[in-house]
PDB file of C-alpha atoms in Angstrom:
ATOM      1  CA  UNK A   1     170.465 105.979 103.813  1.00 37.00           C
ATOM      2  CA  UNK A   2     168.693 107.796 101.300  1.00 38.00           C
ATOM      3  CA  UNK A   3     166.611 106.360  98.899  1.00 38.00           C
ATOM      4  CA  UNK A   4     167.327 106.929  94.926  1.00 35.00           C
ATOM      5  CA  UNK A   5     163.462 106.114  93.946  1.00 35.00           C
ATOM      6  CA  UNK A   6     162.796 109.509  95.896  1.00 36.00           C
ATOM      7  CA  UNK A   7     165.598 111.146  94.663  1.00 36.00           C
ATOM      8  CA  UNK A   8     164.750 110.671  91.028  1.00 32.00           C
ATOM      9  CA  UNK A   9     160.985 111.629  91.874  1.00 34.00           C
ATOM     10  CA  UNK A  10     162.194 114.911  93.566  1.00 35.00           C
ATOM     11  CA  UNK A  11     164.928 115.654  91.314  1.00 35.00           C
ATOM     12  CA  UNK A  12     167.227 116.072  94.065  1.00 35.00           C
ATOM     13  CA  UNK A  13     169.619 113.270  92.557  1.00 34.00           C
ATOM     14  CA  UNK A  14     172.652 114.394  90.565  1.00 35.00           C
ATOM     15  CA  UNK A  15     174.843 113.158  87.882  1.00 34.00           C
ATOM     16  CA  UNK A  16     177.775 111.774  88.949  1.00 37.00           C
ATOM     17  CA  UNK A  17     179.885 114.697  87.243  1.00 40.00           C
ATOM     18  CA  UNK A  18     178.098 117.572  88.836  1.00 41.00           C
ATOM     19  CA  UNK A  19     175.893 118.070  86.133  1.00 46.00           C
ATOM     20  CA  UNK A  20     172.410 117.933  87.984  1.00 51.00           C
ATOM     21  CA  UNK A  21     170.753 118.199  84.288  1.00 70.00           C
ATOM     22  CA  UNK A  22     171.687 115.064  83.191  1.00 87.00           C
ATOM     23  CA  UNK A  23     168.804 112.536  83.594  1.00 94.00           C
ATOM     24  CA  UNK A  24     168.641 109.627  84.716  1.00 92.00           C
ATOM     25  CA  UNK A  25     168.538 107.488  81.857  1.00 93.00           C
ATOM     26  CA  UNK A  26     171.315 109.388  80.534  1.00 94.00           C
ATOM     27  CA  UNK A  27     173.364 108.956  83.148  1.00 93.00           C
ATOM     28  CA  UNK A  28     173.150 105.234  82.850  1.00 92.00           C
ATOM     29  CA  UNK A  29     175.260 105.393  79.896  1.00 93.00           C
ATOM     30  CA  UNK A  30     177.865 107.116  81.421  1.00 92.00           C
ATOM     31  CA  UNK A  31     178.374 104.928  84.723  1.00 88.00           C
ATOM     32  CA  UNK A  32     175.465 102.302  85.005  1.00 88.00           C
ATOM     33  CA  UNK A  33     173.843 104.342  87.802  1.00 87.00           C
ATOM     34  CA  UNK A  34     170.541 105.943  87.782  1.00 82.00           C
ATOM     35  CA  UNK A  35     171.449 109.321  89.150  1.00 86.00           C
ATOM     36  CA  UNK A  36     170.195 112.969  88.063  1.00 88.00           C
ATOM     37  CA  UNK A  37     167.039 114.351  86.909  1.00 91.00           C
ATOM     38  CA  UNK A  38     163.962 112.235  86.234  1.00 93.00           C
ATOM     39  CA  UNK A  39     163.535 112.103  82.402  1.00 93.00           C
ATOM     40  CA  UNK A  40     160.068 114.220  82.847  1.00 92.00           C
ATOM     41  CA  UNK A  41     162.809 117.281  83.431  1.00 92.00           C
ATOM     42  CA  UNK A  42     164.581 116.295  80.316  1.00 93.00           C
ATOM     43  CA  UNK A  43     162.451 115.218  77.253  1.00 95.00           C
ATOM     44  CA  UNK A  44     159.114 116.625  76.463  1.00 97.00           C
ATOM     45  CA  UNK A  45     156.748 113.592  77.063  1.00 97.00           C
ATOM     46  CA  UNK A  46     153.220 115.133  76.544  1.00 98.00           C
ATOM     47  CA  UNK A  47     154.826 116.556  73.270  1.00 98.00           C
ATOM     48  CA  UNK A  48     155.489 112.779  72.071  1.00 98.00           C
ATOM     49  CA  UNK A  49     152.435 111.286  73.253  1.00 98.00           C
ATOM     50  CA  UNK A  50     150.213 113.963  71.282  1.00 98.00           C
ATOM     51  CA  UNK A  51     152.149 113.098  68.177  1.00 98.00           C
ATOM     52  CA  UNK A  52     151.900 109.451  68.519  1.00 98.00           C
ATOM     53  CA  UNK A  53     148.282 109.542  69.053  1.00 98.00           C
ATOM     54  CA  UNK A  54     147.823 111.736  65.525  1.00 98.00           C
ATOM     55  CA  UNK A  55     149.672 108.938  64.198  1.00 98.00           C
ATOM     56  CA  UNK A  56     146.944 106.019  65.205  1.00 98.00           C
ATOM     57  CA  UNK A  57     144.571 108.757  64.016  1.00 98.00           C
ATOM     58  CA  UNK A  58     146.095 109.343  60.581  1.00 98.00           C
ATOM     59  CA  UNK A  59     146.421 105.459  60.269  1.00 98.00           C
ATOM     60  CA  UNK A  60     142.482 104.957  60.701  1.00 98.00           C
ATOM     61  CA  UNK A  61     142.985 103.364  64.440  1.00 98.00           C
ATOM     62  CA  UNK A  62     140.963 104.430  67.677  1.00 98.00           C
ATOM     63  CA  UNK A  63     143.448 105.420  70.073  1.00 98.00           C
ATOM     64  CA  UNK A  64     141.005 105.354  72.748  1.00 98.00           C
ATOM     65  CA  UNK A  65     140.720 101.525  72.416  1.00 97.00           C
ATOM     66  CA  UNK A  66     141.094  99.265  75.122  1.00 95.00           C
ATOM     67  CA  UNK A  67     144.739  98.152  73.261  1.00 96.00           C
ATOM     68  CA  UNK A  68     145.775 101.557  72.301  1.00 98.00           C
ATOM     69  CA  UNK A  69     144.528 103.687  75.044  1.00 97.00           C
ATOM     70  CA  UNK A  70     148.341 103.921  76.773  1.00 98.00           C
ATOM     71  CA  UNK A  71     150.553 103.432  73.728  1.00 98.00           C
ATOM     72  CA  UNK A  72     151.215 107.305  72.961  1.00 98.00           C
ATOM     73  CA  UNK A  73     152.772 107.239  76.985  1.00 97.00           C
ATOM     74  CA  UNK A  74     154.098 103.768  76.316  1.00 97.00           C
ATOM     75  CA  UNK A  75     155.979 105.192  73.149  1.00 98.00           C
ATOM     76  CA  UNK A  76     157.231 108.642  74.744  1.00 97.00           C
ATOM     77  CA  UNK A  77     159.011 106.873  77.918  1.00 96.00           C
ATOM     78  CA  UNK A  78     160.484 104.057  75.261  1.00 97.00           C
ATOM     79  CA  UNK A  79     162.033 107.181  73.307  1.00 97.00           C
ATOM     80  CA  UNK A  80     163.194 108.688  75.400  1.00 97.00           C
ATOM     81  CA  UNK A  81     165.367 105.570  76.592  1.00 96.00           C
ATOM     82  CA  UNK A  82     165.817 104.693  73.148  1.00 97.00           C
ATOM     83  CA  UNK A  83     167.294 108.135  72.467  1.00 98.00           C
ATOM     84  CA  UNK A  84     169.163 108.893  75.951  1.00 97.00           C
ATOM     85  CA  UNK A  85     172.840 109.078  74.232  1.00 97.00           C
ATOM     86  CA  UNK A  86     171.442 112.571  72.546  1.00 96.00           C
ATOM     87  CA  UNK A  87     171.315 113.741  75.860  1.00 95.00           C
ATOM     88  CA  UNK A  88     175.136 112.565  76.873  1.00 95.00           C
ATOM     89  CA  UNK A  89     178.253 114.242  75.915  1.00 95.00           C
ATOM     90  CA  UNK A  90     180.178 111.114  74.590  1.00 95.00           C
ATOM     91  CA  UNK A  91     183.522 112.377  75.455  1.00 94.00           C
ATOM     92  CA  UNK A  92     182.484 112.010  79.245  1.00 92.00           C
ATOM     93  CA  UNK A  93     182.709 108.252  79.132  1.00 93.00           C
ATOM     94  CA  UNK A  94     186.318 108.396  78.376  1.00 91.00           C
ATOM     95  CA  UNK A  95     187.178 110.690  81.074  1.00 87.00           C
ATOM     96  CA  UNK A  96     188.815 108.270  82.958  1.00 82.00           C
ATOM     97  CA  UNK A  97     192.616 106.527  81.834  1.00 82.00           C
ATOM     98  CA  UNK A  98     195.072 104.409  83.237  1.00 83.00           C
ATOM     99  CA  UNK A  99     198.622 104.447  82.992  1.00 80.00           C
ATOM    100  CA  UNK A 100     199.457 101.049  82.248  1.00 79.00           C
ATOM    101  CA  UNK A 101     202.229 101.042  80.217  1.00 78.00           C
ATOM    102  CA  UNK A 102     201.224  99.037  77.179  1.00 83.00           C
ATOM    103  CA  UNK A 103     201.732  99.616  74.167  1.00 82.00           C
ATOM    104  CA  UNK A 104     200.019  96.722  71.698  1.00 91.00           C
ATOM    105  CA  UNK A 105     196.759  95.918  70.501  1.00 94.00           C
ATOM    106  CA  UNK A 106     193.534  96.380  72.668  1.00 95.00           C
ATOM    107  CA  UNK A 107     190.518  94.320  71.014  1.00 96.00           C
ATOM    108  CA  UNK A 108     187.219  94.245  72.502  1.00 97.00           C
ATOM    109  CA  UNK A 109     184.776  92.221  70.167  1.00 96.00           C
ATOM    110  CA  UNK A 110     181.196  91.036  70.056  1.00 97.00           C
ATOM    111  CA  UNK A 111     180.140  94.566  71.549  1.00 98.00           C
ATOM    112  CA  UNK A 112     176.178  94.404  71.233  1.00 97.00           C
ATOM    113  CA  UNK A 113     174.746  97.221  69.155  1.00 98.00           C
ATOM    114  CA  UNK A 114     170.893  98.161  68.985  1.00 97.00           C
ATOM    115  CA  UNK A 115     169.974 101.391  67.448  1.00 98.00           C
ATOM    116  CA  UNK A 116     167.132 103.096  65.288  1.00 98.00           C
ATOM    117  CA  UNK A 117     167.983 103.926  61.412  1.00 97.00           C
ATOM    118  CA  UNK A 118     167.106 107.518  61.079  1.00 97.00           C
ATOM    119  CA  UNK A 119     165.703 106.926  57.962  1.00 97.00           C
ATOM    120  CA  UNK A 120     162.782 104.765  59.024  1.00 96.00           C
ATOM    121  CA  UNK A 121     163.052 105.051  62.921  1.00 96.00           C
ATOM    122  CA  UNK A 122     163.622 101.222  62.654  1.00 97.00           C
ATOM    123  CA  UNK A 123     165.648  99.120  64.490  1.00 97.00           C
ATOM    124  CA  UNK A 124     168.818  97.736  63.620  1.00 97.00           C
ATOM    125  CA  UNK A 125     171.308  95.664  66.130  1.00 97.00           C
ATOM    126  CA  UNK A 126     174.024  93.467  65.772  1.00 98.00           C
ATOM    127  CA  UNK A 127     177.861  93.500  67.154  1.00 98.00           C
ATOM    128  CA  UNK A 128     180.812  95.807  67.599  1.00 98.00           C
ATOM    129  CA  UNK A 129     184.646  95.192  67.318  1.00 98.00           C
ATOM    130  CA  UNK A 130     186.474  98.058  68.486  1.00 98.00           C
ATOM    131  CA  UNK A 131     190.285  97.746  68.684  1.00 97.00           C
ATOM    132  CA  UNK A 132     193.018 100.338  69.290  1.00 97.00           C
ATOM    133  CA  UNK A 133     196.857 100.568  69.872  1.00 96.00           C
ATOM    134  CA  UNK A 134     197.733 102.935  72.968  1.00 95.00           C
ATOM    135  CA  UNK A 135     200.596 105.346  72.312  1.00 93.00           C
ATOM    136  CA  UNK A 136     204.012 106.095  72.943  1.00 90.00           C
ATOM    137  CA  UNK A 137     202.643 107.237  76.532  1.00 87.00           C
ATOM    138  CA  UNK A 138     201.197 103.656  77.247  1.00 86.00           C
ATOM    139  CA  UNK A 139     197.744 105.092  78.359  1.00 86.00           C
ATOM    140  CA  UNK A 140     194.398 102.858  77.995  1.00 91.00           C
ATOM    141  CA  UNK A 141     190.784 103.167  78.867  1.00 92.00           C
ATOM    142  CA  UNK A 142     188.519 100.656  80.736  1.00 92.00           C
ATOM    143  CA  UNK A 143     187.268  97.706  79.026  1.00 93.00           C
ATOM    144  CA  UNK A 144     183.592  98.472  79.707  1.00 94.00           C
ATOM    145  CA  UNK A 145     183.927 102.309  79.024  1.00 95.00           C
ATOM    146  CA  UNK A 146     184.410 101.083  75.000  1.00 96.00           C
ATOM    147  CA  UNK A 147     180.964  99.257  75.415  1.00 96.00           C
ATOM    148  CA  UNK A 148     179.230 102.128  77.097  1.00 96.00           C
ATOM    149  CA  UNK A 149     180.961 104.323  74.144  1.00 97.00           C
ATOM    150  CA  UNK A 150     179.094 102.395  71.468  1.00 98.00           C
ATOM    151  CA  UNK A 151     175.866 102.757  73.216  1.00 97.00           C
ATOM    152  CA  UNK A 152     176.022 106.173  73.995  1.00 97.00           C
ATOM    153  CA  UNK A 153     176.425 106.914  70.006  1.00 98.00           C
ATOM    154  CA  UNK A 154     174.105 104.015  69.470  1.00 98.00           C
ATOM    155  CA  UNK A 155     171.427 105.748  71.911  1.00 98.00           C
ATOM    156  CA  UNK A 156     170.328 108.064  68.649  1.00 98.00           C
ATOM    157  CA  UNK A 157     168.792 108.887  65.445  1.00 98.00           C
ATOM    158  CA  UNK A 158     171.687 106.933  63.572  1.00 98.00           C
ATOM    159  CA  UNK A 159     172.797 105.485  60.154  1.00 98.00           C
ATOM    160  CA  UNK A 160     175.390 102.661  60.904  1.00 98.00           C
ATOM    161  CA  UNK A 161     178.244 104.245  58.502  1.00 98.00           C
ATOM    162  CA  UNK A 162     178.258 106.884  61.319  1.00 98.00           C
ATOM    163  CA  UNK A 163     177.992 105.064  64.396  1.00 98.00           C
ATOM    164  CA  UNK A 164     181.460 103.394  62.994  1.00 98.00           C
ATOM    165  CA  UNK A 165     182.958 106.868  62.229  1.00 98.00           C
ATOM    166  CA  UNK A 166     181.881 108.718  65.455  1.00 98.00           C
ATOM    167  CA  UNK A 167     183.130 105.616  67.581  1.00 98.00           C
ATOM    168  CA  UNK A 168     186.417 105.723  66.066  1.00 98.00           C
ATOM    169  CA  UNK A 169     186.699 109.265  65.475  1.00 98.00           C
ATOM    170  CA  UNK A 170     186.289 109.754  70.085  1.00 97.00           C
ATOM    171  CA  UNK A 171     188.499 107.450  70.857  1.00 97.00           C
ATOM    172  CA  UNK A 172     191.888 109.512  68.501  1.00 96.00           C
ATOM    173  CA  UNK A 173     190.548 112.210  70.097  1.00 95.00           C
ATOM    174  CA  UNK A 174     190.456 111.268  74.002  1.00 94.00           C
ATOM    175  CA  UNK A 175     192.951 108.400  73.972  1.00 94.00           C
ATOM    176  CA  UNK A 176     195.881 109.617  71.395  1.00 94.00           C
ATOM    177  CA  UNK A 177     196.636 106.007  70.760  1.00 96.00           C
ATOM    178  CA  UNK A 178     198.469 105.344  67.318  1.00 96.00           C
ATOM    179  CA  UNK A 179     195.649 103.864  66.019  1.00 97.00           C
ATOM    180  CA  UNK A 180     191.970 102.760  65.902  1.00 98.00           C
ATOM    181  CA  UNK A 181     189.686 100.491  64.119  1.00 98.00           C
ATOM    182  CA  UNK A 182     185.939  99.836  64.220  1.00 98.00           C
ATOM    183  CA  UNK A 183     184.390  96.981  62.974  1.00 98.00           C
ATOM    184  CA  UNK A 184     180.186  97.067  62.951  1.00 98.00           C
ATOM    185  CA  UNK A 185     178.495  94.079  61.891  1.00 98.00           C
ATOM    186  CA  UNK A 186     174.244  94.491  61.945  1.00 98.00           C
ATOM    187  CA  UNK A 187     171.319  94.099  60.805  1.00 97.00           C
ATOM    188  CA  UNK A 188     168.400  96.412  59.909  1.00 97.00           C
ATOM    189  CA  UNK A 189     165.278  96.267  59.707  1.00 94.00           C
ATOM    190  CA  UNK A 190     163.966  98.956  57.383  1.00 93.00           C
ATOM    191  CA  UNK A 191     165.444  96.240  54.808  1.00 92.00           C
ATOM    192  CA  UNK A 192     163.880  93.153  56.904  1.00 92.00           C
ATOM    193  CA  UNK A 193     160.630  94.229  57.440  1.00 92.00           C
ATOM    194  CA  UNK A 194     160.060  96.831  54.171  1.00 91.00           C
ATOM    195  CA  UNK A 195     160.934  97.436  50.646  1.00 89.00           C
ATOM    196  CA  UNK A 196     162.632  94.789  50.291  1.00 87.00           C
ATOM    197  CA  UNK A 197     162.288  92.418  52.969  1.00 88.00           C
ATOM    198  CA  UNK A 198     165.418  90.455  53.187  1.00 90.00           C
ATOM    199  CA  UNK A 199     165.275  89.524  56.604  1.00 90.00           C
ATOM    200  CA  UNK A 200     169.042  87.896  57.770  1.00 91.00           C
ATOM    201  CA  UNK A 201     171.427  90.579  55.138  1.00 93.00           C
ATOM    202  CA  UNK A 202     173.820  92.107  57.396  1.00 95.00           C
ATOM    203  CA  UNK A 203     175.822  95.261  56.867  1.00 96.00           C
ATOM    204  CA  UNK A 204     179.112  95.888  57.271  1.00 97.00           C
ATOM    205  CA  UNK A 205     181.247  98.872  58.449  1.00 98.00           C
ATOM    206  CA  UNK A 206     184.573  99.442  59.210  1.00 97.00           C
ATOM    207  CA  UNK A 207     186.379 102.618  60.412  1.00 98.00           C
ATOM    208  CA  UNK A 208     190.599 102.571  60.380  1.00 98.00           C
ATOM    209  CA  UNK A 209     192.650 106.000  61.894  1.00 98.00           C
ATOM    210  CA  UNK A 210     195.975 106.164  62.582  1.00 97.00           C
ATOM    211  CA  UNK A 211     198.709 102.913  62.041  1.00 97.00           C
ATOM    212  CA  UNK A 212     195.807 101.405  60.747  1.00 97.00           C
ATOM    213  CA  UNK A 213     195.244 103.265  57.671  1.00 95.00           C
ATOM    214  CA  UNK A 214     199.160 103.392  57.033  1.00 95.00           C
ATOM    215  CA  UNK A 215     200.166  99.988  58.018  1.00 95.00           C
ATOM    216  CA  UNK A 216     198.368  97.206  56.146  1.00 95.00           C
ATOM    217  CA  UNK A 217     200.130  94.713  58.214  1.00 94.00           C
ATOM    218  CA  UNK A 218     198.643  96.023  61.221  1.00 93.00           C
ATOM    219  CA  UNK A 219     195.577  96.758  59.875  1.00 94.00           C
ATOM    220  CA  UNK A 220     195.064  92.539  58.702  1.00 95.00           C
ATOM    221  CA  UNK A 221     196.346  91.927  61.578  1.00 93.00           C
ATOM    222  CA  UNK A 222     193.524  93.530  63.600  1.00 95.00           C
ATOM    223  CA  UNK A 223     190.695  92.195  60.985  1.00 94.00           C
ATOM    224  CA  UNK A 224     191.871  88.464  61.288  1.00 94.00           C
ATOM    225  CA  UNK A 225     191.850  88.522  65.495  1.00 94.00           C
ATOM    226  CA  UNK A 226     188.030  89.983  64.506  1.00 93.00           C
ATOM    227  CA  UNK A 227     186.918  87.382  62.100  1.00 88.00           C
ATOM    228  CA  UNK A 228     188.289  84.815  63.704  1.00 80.00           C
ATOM    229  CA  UNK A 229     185.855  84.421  66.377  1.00 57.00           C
TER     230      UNK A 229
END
């Protein structure tokens, strides 16, 4: 039985598609394996380390310090985890459908969200409510592949008005259901922990395609099944 810890360290692993470039951090999103590449074949790591170190330099703090000395590798590894959905084609975790004949409301809520605000490289997390009506042809998607669809878009440089959009936006696209809506509910802290420092303000986002945007019965229908947990 082979072993994947050699696999990743020898590169022979491959993504469950074919796609032997994908690494393995990537590839969790797609499936929740750790196939493909190691990450050392995909994202520059020296590059981010050198950078991070200038940054403890520009700041007035010795790098080379006991508490410091591994942070610039620390840092590289955690972004490129942090930032593993730029390195995923989205669409691929909606390859897979199921004819089930159904043709009413799928809600999945309380999706957990953790991203970093582009603006600040900051975090901001919270929860995701992603609901969508199949079409005429009856055909849904797997309950978890909506979670790891979040994540993937979550996995990047983001600003949460996007994450909504780009969420919503896939699933018309892959699923041709008659409609969509995203709810996202986070939040940040570029306005816990700066400027202004209101630590506990959350942001909302919503996203509506399709019977959604026409029907307003539909579309409070959907929003009350959200708030009402």
């Amino acid at each position: 039985m082979s072993d994947p810890a050699s696999e990743w360290a020898t590169g022979s692993a491959t993504e469950p598609n074919g796609d032997g470039e994908l690494d393995y951090l990537a590839a969790r999103l797609v499936d929740g394996k750790l196939t493909g590449t190691p990450v050392e074949q995909s994202v520059d790591l020296p590059r981010i380390e050198k950078a991070v170190r200038e940054i403890l330099l520009a700041l007035g703090e010795d790098p080379d310090r006991d508490g410091l000395r591994l942070t610039p590798a620390r840092v590289a590894r955690a972004y490129a985890e942090l930032f593993a959905g730029l390195r995923v084609d989205p669409a691929t975790v909606l390859t897979t459908t199921f004819e089930a004949n159904h043709e009413e409301l799928v809600l999945v809520r309380d999706i957990e969200v953790m991203s970093l605000c582009e603006h600040h490289l900051l975090p901001f997390r919270g929860v995701a409510h992603i609901g969508y009506i199949p079409g005429p042809h009856g055909r849904i998607t797997g309950l978890s592949k909506l979670a790891r669809l979040v994540e993937v878009f979550a996995r990047r440089p983001q600003v949460q008005e996007r994450l909504t959009s780009q969420v919503a936006d896939l699933l018309m696209e892959r699923l041709d259901p008659r409609g969509v809506i995203t709810v996202l509910d986070c939040e940040h802290m570029c306005m816990a922990m700066r400027g202004i420092q209101k630590a506990g303000s959350r942001t909302i986002t919503s996203a509506v395609r399709g019977v959604f945007q026409r029907d307003a019965k539909s579309r409070a229908e959907a929003m009350s099944l959200i708030i009402r947990g």
